[in-house]
Amino acid sequence: MTNVRFDFGNIMAPALEGGVGEDLFGGAMVDAFTAAHAAVETRRSGGDLGFLDLPHASETVEQVKALADGFGQWFEDVVVLGIGGSGLGAKALRDALLGPYWNDRSDEERDHFPRLHVVDNPDPATMRGLMERVSPARTLFNVVSKSGATAETMAQYLFVRQQVEEAVGAEKARGHFLFTTDPANGALRRIGDAEEIPMLPVPENVGGRFSVLSPVGLLPAAICGVDLDELLAGAAAMETRCRVAELSQNPAGVLASLLHHSDVTEGRPIHVLMPYSDRLRSVAFWFQQLWAESLGKARTVTGQPTATGPTPVAALGATDQHSFLQLLMEGPDDKVVLFIEVENHGPDAVIPGRHPEIKELAYLGGHSFGELINTERRATAEALRRTGRPNATFYLPEVDPAALGQLFMLMQIATVYAGALYGVDPMDQPGVELSKKLTYGLMGREGVEAPDLLEPDPRWML
Ligand code: PA5
């Protein structure tokens, strides 16, 4: 397996004017990281950080593979119903590893693996459109909810369940569902137990946004033929690399330390993840949730009020060079840009040499698209460096399961280090709960009081 590499040279002085000095590996940042590392190790031994063990959860992986093998042969479409951490990982895996246009390909082009849809938003147009597109009789619905109670996902389940029953009858409908949920608790678990619907567990100590390498991400990937062993081997290798206490040897430690420093010391709280690959666009959205929901907190771990947390932004190169780059280059100097470069894009597309007489086109001839997109990434990184804007790059040897496994693990470990550096708990999300509770109350859930909402004030309405 080739390592994913992390090049942070464009954050360091003297390459970057005013950048971080060599004391990164010798001064206060090392002391802070040493304490963060120790805090994370304590939580790991206390069993809090279940995501670190997922690469070695062989029993569950075998269970996933067995279900995927059985189901994959039967269904033309697989629909994941899940939101936040219960949907973003599956999307990231699908888009990265199945490649563009997967769902548009013929059965033969997909080697008879099913199409894969990940539906998170309870948008009526999407829900109606979904059921018009798939044939319920040939579709498997993987309902994913750790809590088994999230309004969006439960509403989607009720909607599709009704339609599947109408299409195939109540008895057969059960065979079109697979639940991924808490191993013991929640409404979904209760329904699954009562109706003997197959279920996969989200380990109790694995939270939504840290669940991509649990059955939440693994089942949809496996059912479409992704090699889980390679994915998990990549994650395991990165977990080993990031276990060391020495900052200079720990990629997740360096990532967390530099981004934390950029925020609290340099006034750069906006962290942009910008892969130069369409296949990795959804990874940027996955990271956006991971970084935001884990680090944006009102209280420290000791209960002190704080209002901390960086703002992650998902972008895409080269597309966003034509929308976002102007702001990155010349707008407020409050951002760090993290690029992802794919070193080998796989089968490339060569740009034909036509119009040798037109200089605006002639230079492109004979180069490939892989060369062009990577050159644009390098040019953008250099332009940012020249204007004193910090940036760093993850190099993926290729977009394959091993590299994805490494990247997911690197970012998750960096998130728990960053939590320790900020002094907050990256594993909870109390801020999300209020909107869920208000929704339950407004929608009439028993036992939840309906809140009074302010009526719109006509003075402020045009
Ligand atoms: O990361 C998280 O914990 C959240 O984003 C959850 O994944 C999201 O709210 C969905 O929750 P659940 O899986 O319980 O339906």
Coordinates of N, CA, C and O in Angstrom, one line a residue, residues 159-317:
F159 N -42.6 6.4 4.5 CA -43.1 6.7 3.1 C -42.7 5.5 2.2 O -43.6 5.0 1.5
V160 N -41.5 5.1 2.3 CA -41.1 4.1 1.3 C -41.7 2.7 1.7 O -42.1 1.9 0.8
R161 N -41.8 2.5 3.0 CA -42.4 1.2 3.5 C -43.8 1.1 2.9 O -44.2 0.0 2.4
Q162 N -44.6 2.1 3.0 CA -46.0 2.1 2.5 C -46.0 1.8 1.0 O -46.7 0.9 0.5
Q163 N -45.1 2.4 0.3 CA -45.1 2.2 -1.2 C -44.6 0.8 -1.6 O -45.1 0.2 -2.5
V164 N -43.6 0.3 -0.8 CA -43.1 -1.0 -1.1 C -44.3 -2.0 -0.8 O -44.5 -3.0 -1.6
E165 N -45.0 -1.8 0.3 CA -46.1 -2.7 0.6 C -47.1 -2.7 -0.5 O -47.7 -3.7 -0.9
E166 N -47.4 -1.5 -1.0 CA -48.4 -1.4 -2.0 C -47.9 -2.1 -3.3 O -48.7 -2.8 -4.0
A167 N -46.6 -2.1 -3.5 CA -46.1 -2.8 -4.7 C -45.9 -4.3 -4.6 O -46.2 -5.0 -5.6
V168 N -45.5 -4.8 -3.4 CA -45.2 -6.2 -3.4 C -46.0 -6.9 -2.3 O -45.8 -8.1 -2.2
G169 N -46.8 -6.2 -1.6 CA -47.6 -6.8 -0.5 C -46.8 -6.8 0.8 O -45.6 -6.7 0.9
A170 N -47.6 -6.8 1.9 CA -47.0 -6.6 3.3 C -46.0 -7.6 3.6 O -45.0 -7.4 4.2
E171 N -46.2 -8.9 3.3 CA -45.3 -10.0 3.7 C -44.0 -9.8 3.0 O -42.9 -9.9 3.6
K172 N -44.0 -9.6 1.7 CA -42.7 -9.6 0.9 C -42.0 -8.3 1.2 O -40.8 -8.2 1.1
A173 N -42.7 -7.2 1.7 CA -42.1 -5.9 1.8 C -40.9 -6.0 2.8 O -39.9 -5.3 2.6
R174 N -41.0 -6.8 3.8 CA -39.9 -6.9 4.8 C -38.6 -7.2 4.2 O -37.5 -6.8 4.7
G175 N -38.6 -8.0 3.2 CA -37.4 -8.4 2.5 C -36.7 -7.3 1.7 O -35.7 -7.5 1.1
H176 N -37.4 -6.2 1.7 CA -36.8 -5.0 1.0 C -36.1 -4.0 1.9 O -35.8 -2.9 1.5
F177 N -36.0 -4.4 3.2 CA -35.4 -3.5 4.1 C -34.2 -4.1 4.9 O -34.2 -5.3 5.1
L178 N -33.3 -3.2 5.2 CA -32.2 -3.6 6.0 C -31.9 -2.4 6.9 O -31.8 -1.3 6.4
F179 N -31.9 -2.6 8.2 CA -31.7 -1.4 9.1 C -30.2 -1.4 9.6 O -29.7 -2.5 9.9
T180 N -29.6 -0.2 9.7 CA -28.3 -0.1 10.3 C -28.6 0.9 11.5 O -28.9 2.0 11.3
T181 N -28.4 0.4 12.7 CA -28.8 1.2 13.9 C -28.1 0.7 15.1 O -27.2 -0.2 15.1
D182 N -28.4 1.4 16.2 CA -27.9 1.0 17.5 C -28.0 -0.5 17.8 O -29.0 -1.1 17.5
P183 N -27.0 -1.1 18.4 CA -27.1 -2.5 18.6 C -28.2 -3.0 19.6 O -28.6 -4.1 19.6
A184 N -28.7 -2.0 20.4 CA -29.7 -2.5 21.4 C -30.9 -1.6 21.5 O -32.0 -2.1 21.8
N185 N -30.8 -0.3 21.2 CA -31.9 0.6 21.5 C -32.5 1.3 20.3 O -31.9 1.2 19.2
G186 N -33.6 1.9 20.5 CA -34.2 2.8 19.5 C -35.4 2.1 18.8 O -35.5 0.9 18.7
A187 N -36.2 3.0 18.1 CA -37.4 2.5 17.5 C -37.1 1.6 16.3 O -37.8 0.6 16.1
L188 N -36.1 1.9 15.6 CA -35.7 1.1 14.4 C -35.4 -0.3 14.9 O -35.8 -1.3 14.2
R189 N -34.6 -0.4 15.9 CA -34.2 -1.7 16.5 C -35.5 -2.5 16.9 O -35.6 -3.7 16.6
R190 N -36.4 -1.8 17.5 CA -37.6 -2.5 18.0 C -38.4 -3.0 16.8 O -38.9 -4.1 16.8
I191 N -38.5 -2.2 15.7 CA -39.3 -2.6 14.6 C -38.6 -3.8 13.9 O -39.2 -4.8 13.6
G192 N -37.3 -3.7 13.8 CA -36.5 -4.8 13.2 C -36.6 -6.1 13.9 O -36.8 -7.1 13.3
D193 N -36.6 -6.0 15.3 CA -36.7 -7.2 16.1 C -38.1 -7.8 15.9 O -38.2 -9.0 15.7
A194 N -39.1 -6.9 15.9 CA -40.5 -7.4 15.9 C -40.8 -8.1 14.5 O -41.5 -9.0 14.4
E195 N -40.2 -7.5 13.4 CA -40.5 -8.0 12.1 C -39.4 -8.8 11.4 O -39.5 -9.2 10.3
E196 N -38.4 -9.1 12.2 CA -37.3 -10.0 11.7 C -36.7 -9.4 10.5 O -36.4 -10.1 9.5
I197 N -36.5 -8.1 10.5 CA -35.8 -7.4 9.4 C -34.3 -7.5 9.7 O -33.9 -7.3 10.8
P198 N -33.5 -7.8 8.7 CA -32.0 -7.9 9.0 C -31.5 -6.6 9.4 O -31.9 -5.5 8.9
M199 N -30.6 -6.6 10.4 CA -30.0 -5.4 11.0 C -28.5 -5.5 11.1 O -28.0 -6.6 11.4
L200 N -27.9 -4.4 11.0 CA -26.4 -4.3 11.2 C -26.2 -3.2 12.3 O -27.0 -2.2 12.4
P201 N -25.2 -3.4 13.2 CA -25.0 -2.6 14.3 C -24.1 -1.4 14.0 O -23.1 -1.5 13.3
V202 N -24.5 -0.2 14.6 CA -23.5 0.9 14.7 C -23.0 0.8 16.2 O -23.8 1.0 17.1
P203 N -21.7 0.5 16.4 CA -21.3 0.3 17.7 C -21.7 1.4 18.6 O -21.7 2.6 18.2
E204 N -22.0 1.1 19.9 CA -22.5 2.1 20.8 C -21.5 3.3 21.0 O -21.9 4.4 21.1
N205 N -20.2 3.0 20.9 CA -19.2 4.0 21.1 C -18.7 4.6 19.7 O -17.6 5.2 19.7
V206 N -19.5 4.5 18.7 CA -19.2 5.2 17.4 C -20.3 6.1 17.1 O -21.5 5.7 16.8
G207 N -20.0 7.4 17.0 CA -21.0 8.4 16.7 C -21.2 8.6 15.2 O -20.4 8.1 14.4
G208 N -22.3 9.2 14.8 CA -22.7 9.3 13.4 C -21.5 9.7 12.5 O -21.2 9.1 11.5
R209 N -20.9 10.9 12.8 CA -19.9 11.4 11.9 C -18.6 10.6 11.9 O -17.7 10.9 11.2
F210 N -18.5 9.7 12.9 CA -17.3 8.8 12.9 C -17.6 7.4 12.5 O -16.9 6.5 12.8
S211 N -18.7 7.3 11.7 CA -19.2 5.9 11.5 C -19.0 5.4 10.0 O -19.4 4.4 9.6
V212 N -18.2 6.2 9.2 CA -18.0 5.8 7.8 C -17.4 4.4 7.7 O -17.8 3.7 6.7
L213 N -16.6 4.0 8.6 CA -16.0 2.7 8.5 C -16.7 1.6 9.3 O -16.2 0.5 9.4
S214 N -17.9 1.9 9.7 CA -18.8 0.9 10.4 C -19.7 0.4 9.3 O -19.7 0.9 8.2
P215 N -20.7 -0.4 9.7 CA -21.7 -0.8 8.7 C -22.4 0.3 8.0 O -22.9 0.1 6.9
V216 N -22.4 1.5 8.6 CA -23.1 2.7 8.0 C -22.5 2.9 6.6 O -23.2 3.2 5.6
G217 N -21.2 2.9 6.5 CA -20.5 3.1 5.2 C -20.2 1.8 4.5 O -20.2 1.7 3.2
L218 N -19.9 0.8 5.3 CA -19.4 -0.4 4.7 C -20.5 -1.2 3.9 O -20.2 -1.7 2.8
L219 N -21.7 -1.2 4.4 CA -22.7 -2.0 3.7 C -23.0 -1.5 2.3 O -22.9 -2.2 1.3
P220 N -23.3 -0.2 2.2 CA -23.6 0.4 0.8 C -22.3 0.2 -0.1 O -22.5 -0.1 -1.3
A221 N -21.1 0.3 0.4 CA -19.9 0.2 -0.4 C -19.8 -1.3 -0.9 O -19.6 -1.6 -2.0
A222 N -20.0 -2.2 0.1 CA -19.8 -3.6 -0.2 C -20.8 -4.1 -1.2 O -20.5 -4.9 -2.1
I223 N -22.0 -3.6 -1.1 CA -23.1 -4.1 -2.0 C -22.8 -3.7 -3.4 O -23.3 -4.3 -4.3
C224 N -22.0 -2.7 -3.6 CA -21.6 -2.2 -5.0 C -20.2 -2.7 -5.3 O -19.7 -2.2 -6.3
G225 N -19.7 -3.7 -4.6 CA -18.5 -4.3 -5.0 C -17.2 -3.7 -4.5 O -16.1 -4.1 -4.9
V226 N -17.2 -2.7 -3.6 CA -16.0 -2.1 -3.1 C -15.3 -3.1 -2.2 O -15.9 -3.8 -1.4
D227 N -14.0 -3.1 -2.3 CA -13.1 -4.1 -1.5 C -13.0 -3.5 -0.1 O -12.2 -2.6 0.1
L228 N -13.7 -4.1 0.8 CA -13.7 -3.6 2.2 C -12.3 -3.9 2.8 O -11.9 -3.1 3.7
D229 N -11.7 -5.0 2.5 CA -10.4 -5.3 3.1 C -9.4 -4.3 2.8 O -8.6 -3.8 3.7
E230 N -9.4 -3.8 1.6 CA -8.4 -2.7 1.2 C -8.7 -1.4 1.9 O -7.9 -0.7 2.4
L231 N -10.0 -1.1 2.0 CA -10.5 0.1 2.7 C -10.0 0.1 4.1 O -9.4 1.1 4.6
L232 N -10.3 -1.0 4.8 CA -10.0 -1.1 6.2 C -8.5 -1.2 6.5 O -8.0 -0.7 7.5
A233 N -7.8 -1.9 5.5 CA -6.3 -2.0 5.7 C -5.7 -0.6 5.6 O -4.8 -0.2 6.3
G234 N -6.3 0.3 4.7 CA -5.8 1.6 4.6 C -6.0 2.4 5.9 O -5.1 3.1 6.4
A235 N -7.2 2.2 6.4 CA -7.5 2.9 7.7 C -6.7 2.4 8.8 O -6.2 3.2 9.7
A236 N -6.4 1.1 8.9 CA -5.6 0.5 9.9 C -4.2 1.1 9.8 O -3.5 1.4 10.9
A237 N -3.7 1.2 8.6 CA -2.3 1.6 8.4 C -2.2 3.1 8.9 O -1.2 3.5 9.6
M238 N -3.2 3.9 8.6 CA -3.1 5.3 9.1 C -3.3 5.4 10.6 O -2.6 6.2 11.2
E239 N -4.1 4.5 11.1 CA -4.3 4.5 12.6 C -3.0 4.2 13.3 O -2.6 4.9 14.3
T240 N -2.2 3.3 12.7 CA -0.9 3.0 13.3 C 0.0 4.2 13.2 O 0.7 4.6 14.1
R241 N 0.0 4.8 12.0 CA 0.9 6.0 11.8 C 0.6 7.1 12.8 O 1.5 7.9 13.2
C242 N -0.7 7.2 13.1 CA -1.1 8.4 13.9 C -1.2 8.0 15.4 O -1.7 8.8 16.2
R243 N -0.6 6.9 15.8 CA -0.7 6.5 17.2 C 0.5 7.1 17.9 O 0.5 7.2 19.2
V244 N 1.6 7.5 17.2 CA 2.8 7.9 17.9 C 2.6 9.2 18.6 O 1.9 10.1 18.1
A245 N 3.3 9.4 19.7 CA 3.2 10.6 20.5 C 4.1 11.7 20.0 O 3.9 12.9 20.3
E246 N 5.0 11.4 19.1 CA 5.9 12.4 18.6 C 5.2 13.2 17.4 O 4.9 12.6 16.4
L247 N 5.1 14.4 17.7 CA 4.3 15.3 16.7 C 4.9 15.2 15.3 O 4.2 15.0 14.3
S248 N 6.2 15.2 15.2 CA 6.8 15.3 13.9 C 6.6 14.0 13.1 O 6.8 14.0 11.9
Q249 N 6.1 12.9 13.7 CA 5.9 11.7 13.0 C 4.4 11.4 12.8 O 4.0 10.3 12.3
N250 N 3.5 12.3 13.3 CA 2.1 12.0 13.4 C 1.3 12.9 12.5 O 1.1 14.0 12.8
P251 N 0.9 12.4 11.3 CA 0.2 13.3 10.3 C -1.1 13.9 10.9 O -1.3 15.1 10.6
A252 N -1.8 13.1 11.6 CA -3.1 13.7 12.2 C -2.8 14.8 13.2 O -3.5 15.8 13.3
G253 N -1.7 14.5 14.0 CA -1.3 15.5 15.0 C -0.8 16.8 14.3 O -1.2 17.9 14.8
V254 N -0.1 16.7 13.2 CA 0.4 17.9 12.6 C -0.8 18.7 12.0 O -0.9 19.9 12.1
L255 N -1.7 17.9 11.3 CA -2.9 18.6 10.7 C -3.7 19.3 11.8 O -4.0 20.5 11.7
A256 N -4.0 18.6 12.9 CA -4.8 19.2 14.0 C -4.0 20.4 14.6 O -4.6 21.5 14.8
S257 N -2.8 20.3 14.8 CA -2.0 21.3 15.5 C -1.9 22.6 14.6 O -2.1 23.7 15.1
L258 N -1.7 22.4 13.3 CA -1.6 23.5 12.4 C -2.9 24.2 12.3 O -3.0 25.5 12.3
L259 N -4.0 23.5 12.1 CA -5.3 24.1 11.9 C -5.7 24.8 13.2 O -6.3 25.9 13.2
H260 N -5.5 24.2 14.4 CA -5.8 24.8 15.6 C -5.0 26.1 15.8 O -5.6 27.2 16.2
H261 N -3.7 26.0 15.5 CA -2.9 27.2 15.7 C -3.3 28.3 14.7 O -3.4 29.5 15.1
S262 N -3.7 27.9 13.5 CA -4.1 28.9 12.5 C -5.3 29.7 13.0 O -5.5 30.9 12.8
D263 N -6.2 29.0 13.7 CA -7.4 29.6 14.2 C -7.1 30.5 15.4 O -7.3 31.7 15.4
V264 N -6.6 29.9 16.5 CA -6.5 30.6 17.8 C -5.4 31.6 17.8 O -5.4 32.6 18.6
T265 N -4.3 31.3 17.0 CA -3.1 32.2 17.2 C -3.1 33.2 16.0 O -2.6 34.3 16.1
E266 N -3.5 32.7 14.8 CA -3.3 33.6 13.6 C -4.6 34.2 13.1 O -4.6 34.9 12.1
G267 N -5.7 33.9 13.7 CA -7.0 34.5 13.3 C -7.4 33.9 11.9 O -8.0 34.6 11.1
R268 N -7.1 32.6 11.7 CA -7.6 32.0 10.5 C -8.5 30.8 10.8 O -8.1 29.6 10.9
P269 N -9.8 31.1 11.2 CA -10.7 30.0 11.6 C -11.4 29.3 10.5 O -12.2 28.4 10.7
I270 N -11.2 29.8 9.2 CA -11.9 29.1 8.1 C -11.0 28.1 7.4 O -9.9 28.5 7.0
H271 N -11.4 26.9 7.4 CA -10.6 25.8 6.9 C -11.3 25.2 5.7 O -12.3 24.6 5.8
V272 N -10.7 25.4 4.5 CA -11.3 25.0 3.2 C -10.7 23.7 2.8 O -9.5 23.6 2.7
L273 N -11.5 22.7 2.5 CA -11.0 21.5 1.9 C -11.4 21.5 0.4 O -12.6 21.5 0.1
M274 N -10.4 21.4 -0.4 CA -10.6 21.6 -1.9 C -9.9 20.5 -2.7 O -8.8 20.6 -3.1
P275 N -10.6 19.3 -2.8 CA -10.0 18.3 -3.6 C -10.0 18.7 -5.1 O -11.0 19.3 -5.6
Y276 N -8.9 18.3 -5.8 CA -8.9 18.5 -7.3 C -9.3 17.2 -7.9 O -8.5 16.5 -8.6
S277 N -10.5 16.8 -7.7 CA -11.0 15.5 -8.3 C -12.5 15.5 -8.0 O -13.0 15.6 -6.9
D278 N -13.3 15.3 -9.1 CA -14.8 15.2 -8.9 C -15.1 14.1 -7.9 O -16.1 14.2 -7.2
R279 N -14.4 13.0 -8.0 CA -14.7 11.9 -7.2 C -14.5 12.1 -5.7 O -15.1 11.4 -4.9
L280 N -13.8 13.2 -5.4 CA -13.5 13.4 -3.9 C -14.4 14.6 -3.4 O -14.2 15.0 -2.3
R281 N -15.2 15.1 -4.3 CA -16.1 16.3 -3.8 C -16.9 15.9 -2.6 O -17.0 16.7 -1.6
S282 N -17.5 14.7 -2.6 CA -18.3 14.3 -1.4 C -17.4 14.1 -0.2 O -18.0 14.2 1.0
V283 N -16.2 13.8 -0.3 CA -15.3 13.7 0.8 C -15.2 15.0 1.5 O -15.1 15.1 2.7
A284 N -15.1 16.1 0.7 CA -15.0 17.4 1.3 C -16.3 17.7 2.1 O -16.2 18.4 3.2
F285 N -17.5 17.3 1.6 CA -18.7 17.5 2.4 C -18.7 16.7 3.7 O -19.2 17.1 4.7
W286 N -18.2 15.5 3.5 CA -18.1 14.6 4.7 C -17.2 15.3 5.8 O -17.5 15.3 7.0
F287 N -16.0 15.8 5.3 CA -15.1 16.5 6.3 C -15.8 17.7 6.9 O -15.6 18.0 8.1
Q288 N -16.5 18.4 6.1 CA -17.2 19.7 6.5 C -18.0 19.3 7.8 O -18.0 20.1 8.8
Q289 N -18.8 18.3 7.7 CA -19.6 17.9 8.8 C -18.8 17.5 10.0 O -19.0 17.8 11.2
L290 N -17.8 16.6 9.7 CA -16.9 16.1 10.8 C -16.3 17.2 11.6 O -16.3 17.3 12.8
W291 N -15.7 18.2 10.9 CA -15.0 19.3 11.5 C -15.9 20.2 12.2 O -15.7 20.7 13.4
A292 N -17.0 20.5 11.6 CA -18.0 21.5 12.2 C -18.7 21.0 13.4 O -18.7 21.6 14.5
E293 N -19.3 19.8 13.2 CA -20.1 19.3 14.3 C -19.3 18.8 15.5 O -19.8 18.8 16.6
S294 N -18.0 18.5 15.2 CA -17.2 18.0 16.3 C -16.6 19.1 17.1 O -16.4 19.0 18.3
L295 N -16.3 20.3 16.5 CA -15.5 21.3 17.1 C -16.2 22.6 17.4 O -15.8 23.4 18.3
G296 N -17.4 22.8 16.9 CA -18.2 24.0 17.2 C -19.0 23.8 18.4 O -20.0 23.1 18.5
K297 N -18.5 24.3 19.6 CA -19.0 24.0 20.9 C -19.2 25.2 21.7 O -18.3 26.1 21.7
A298 N -20.2 25.2 22.6 CA -20.4 26.3 23.5 C -19.8 26.1 24.9 O -19.7 27.0 25.7
R299 N -19.4 24.8 25.2 CA -18.8 24.6 26.5 C -17.5 23.7 26.3 O -17.4 22.9 25.4
T300 N -16.6 24.0 27.2 CA -15.4 23.1 27.2 C -15.7 21.8 27.9 O -16.8 21.7 28.5
V301 N -14.7 20.9 27.9 CA -15.0 19.6 28.5 C -15.2 19.8 30.0 O -15.9 18.9 30.7
T302 N -14.7 20.9 30.6 CA -14.9 21.0 32.0 C -16.2 21.9 32.3 O -16.4 22.3 33.4
G303 N -16.9 22.2 31.3 CA -18.2 22.9 31.4 C -18.1 24.4 31.4 O -19.1 25.1 31.6
Q304 N -16.9 24.9 31.1 CA -16.8 26.4 31.0 C -17.4 26.9 29.7 O -17.2 26.3 28.7
P305 N -18.0 28.1 29.8 CA -18.6 28.6 28.5 C -17.4 29.0 27.5 O -16.4 29.4 28.0
T306 N -17.7 28.7 26.3 CA -16.7 29.0 25.3 C -17.5 29.2 24.0 O -18.7 29.0 24.0
A307 N -17.0 29.7 22.9 CA -17.7 29.7 21.7 C -16.6 29.4 20.7 O -16.1 30.3 20.1
T308 N -16.3 28.2 20.5 CA -15.1 27.8 19.8 C -15.4 27.0 18.6 O -16.5 26.4 18.5
G309 N -14.5 26.9 17.7 CA -14.6 26.0 16.6 C -14.4 26.7 15.3 O -14.8 27.8 15.0
P310 N -13.6 26.1 14.4 CA -13.3 26.6 13.1 C -14.5 26.4 12.2 O -15.4 25.6 12.5
T311 N -14.5 27.1 11.1 CA -15.6 27.0 10.1 C -15.0 26.2 8.9 O -14.2 26.8 8.1
P312 N -15.4 25.0 8.7 CA -15.0 24.3 7.5 C -15.8 24.6 6.3 O -17.0 24.8 6.4
V313 N -15.1 24.6 5.1 CA -15.8 24.9 3.9 C -15.4 23.9 2.8 O -14.2 23.6 2.6
A314 N -16.4 23.3 2.2 CA -16.1 22.3 1.1 C -16.0 23.0 -0.2 O -16.9 23.8 -0.5
A315 N -15.0 22.8 -0.9 CA -14.8 23.4 -2.3 C -14.4 22.3 -3.2 O -14.1 21.2 -2.9
L316 N -14.3 22.7 -4.5 CA -13.8 21.7 -5.5 C -12.9 22.4 -6.5 O -13.2 23.5 -7.1
G317 N -11.7 21.8 -6.7 CA -10.8 22.3 -7.7 C -11.0 21.4 -9.0 O -11.3 20.3 -8.9

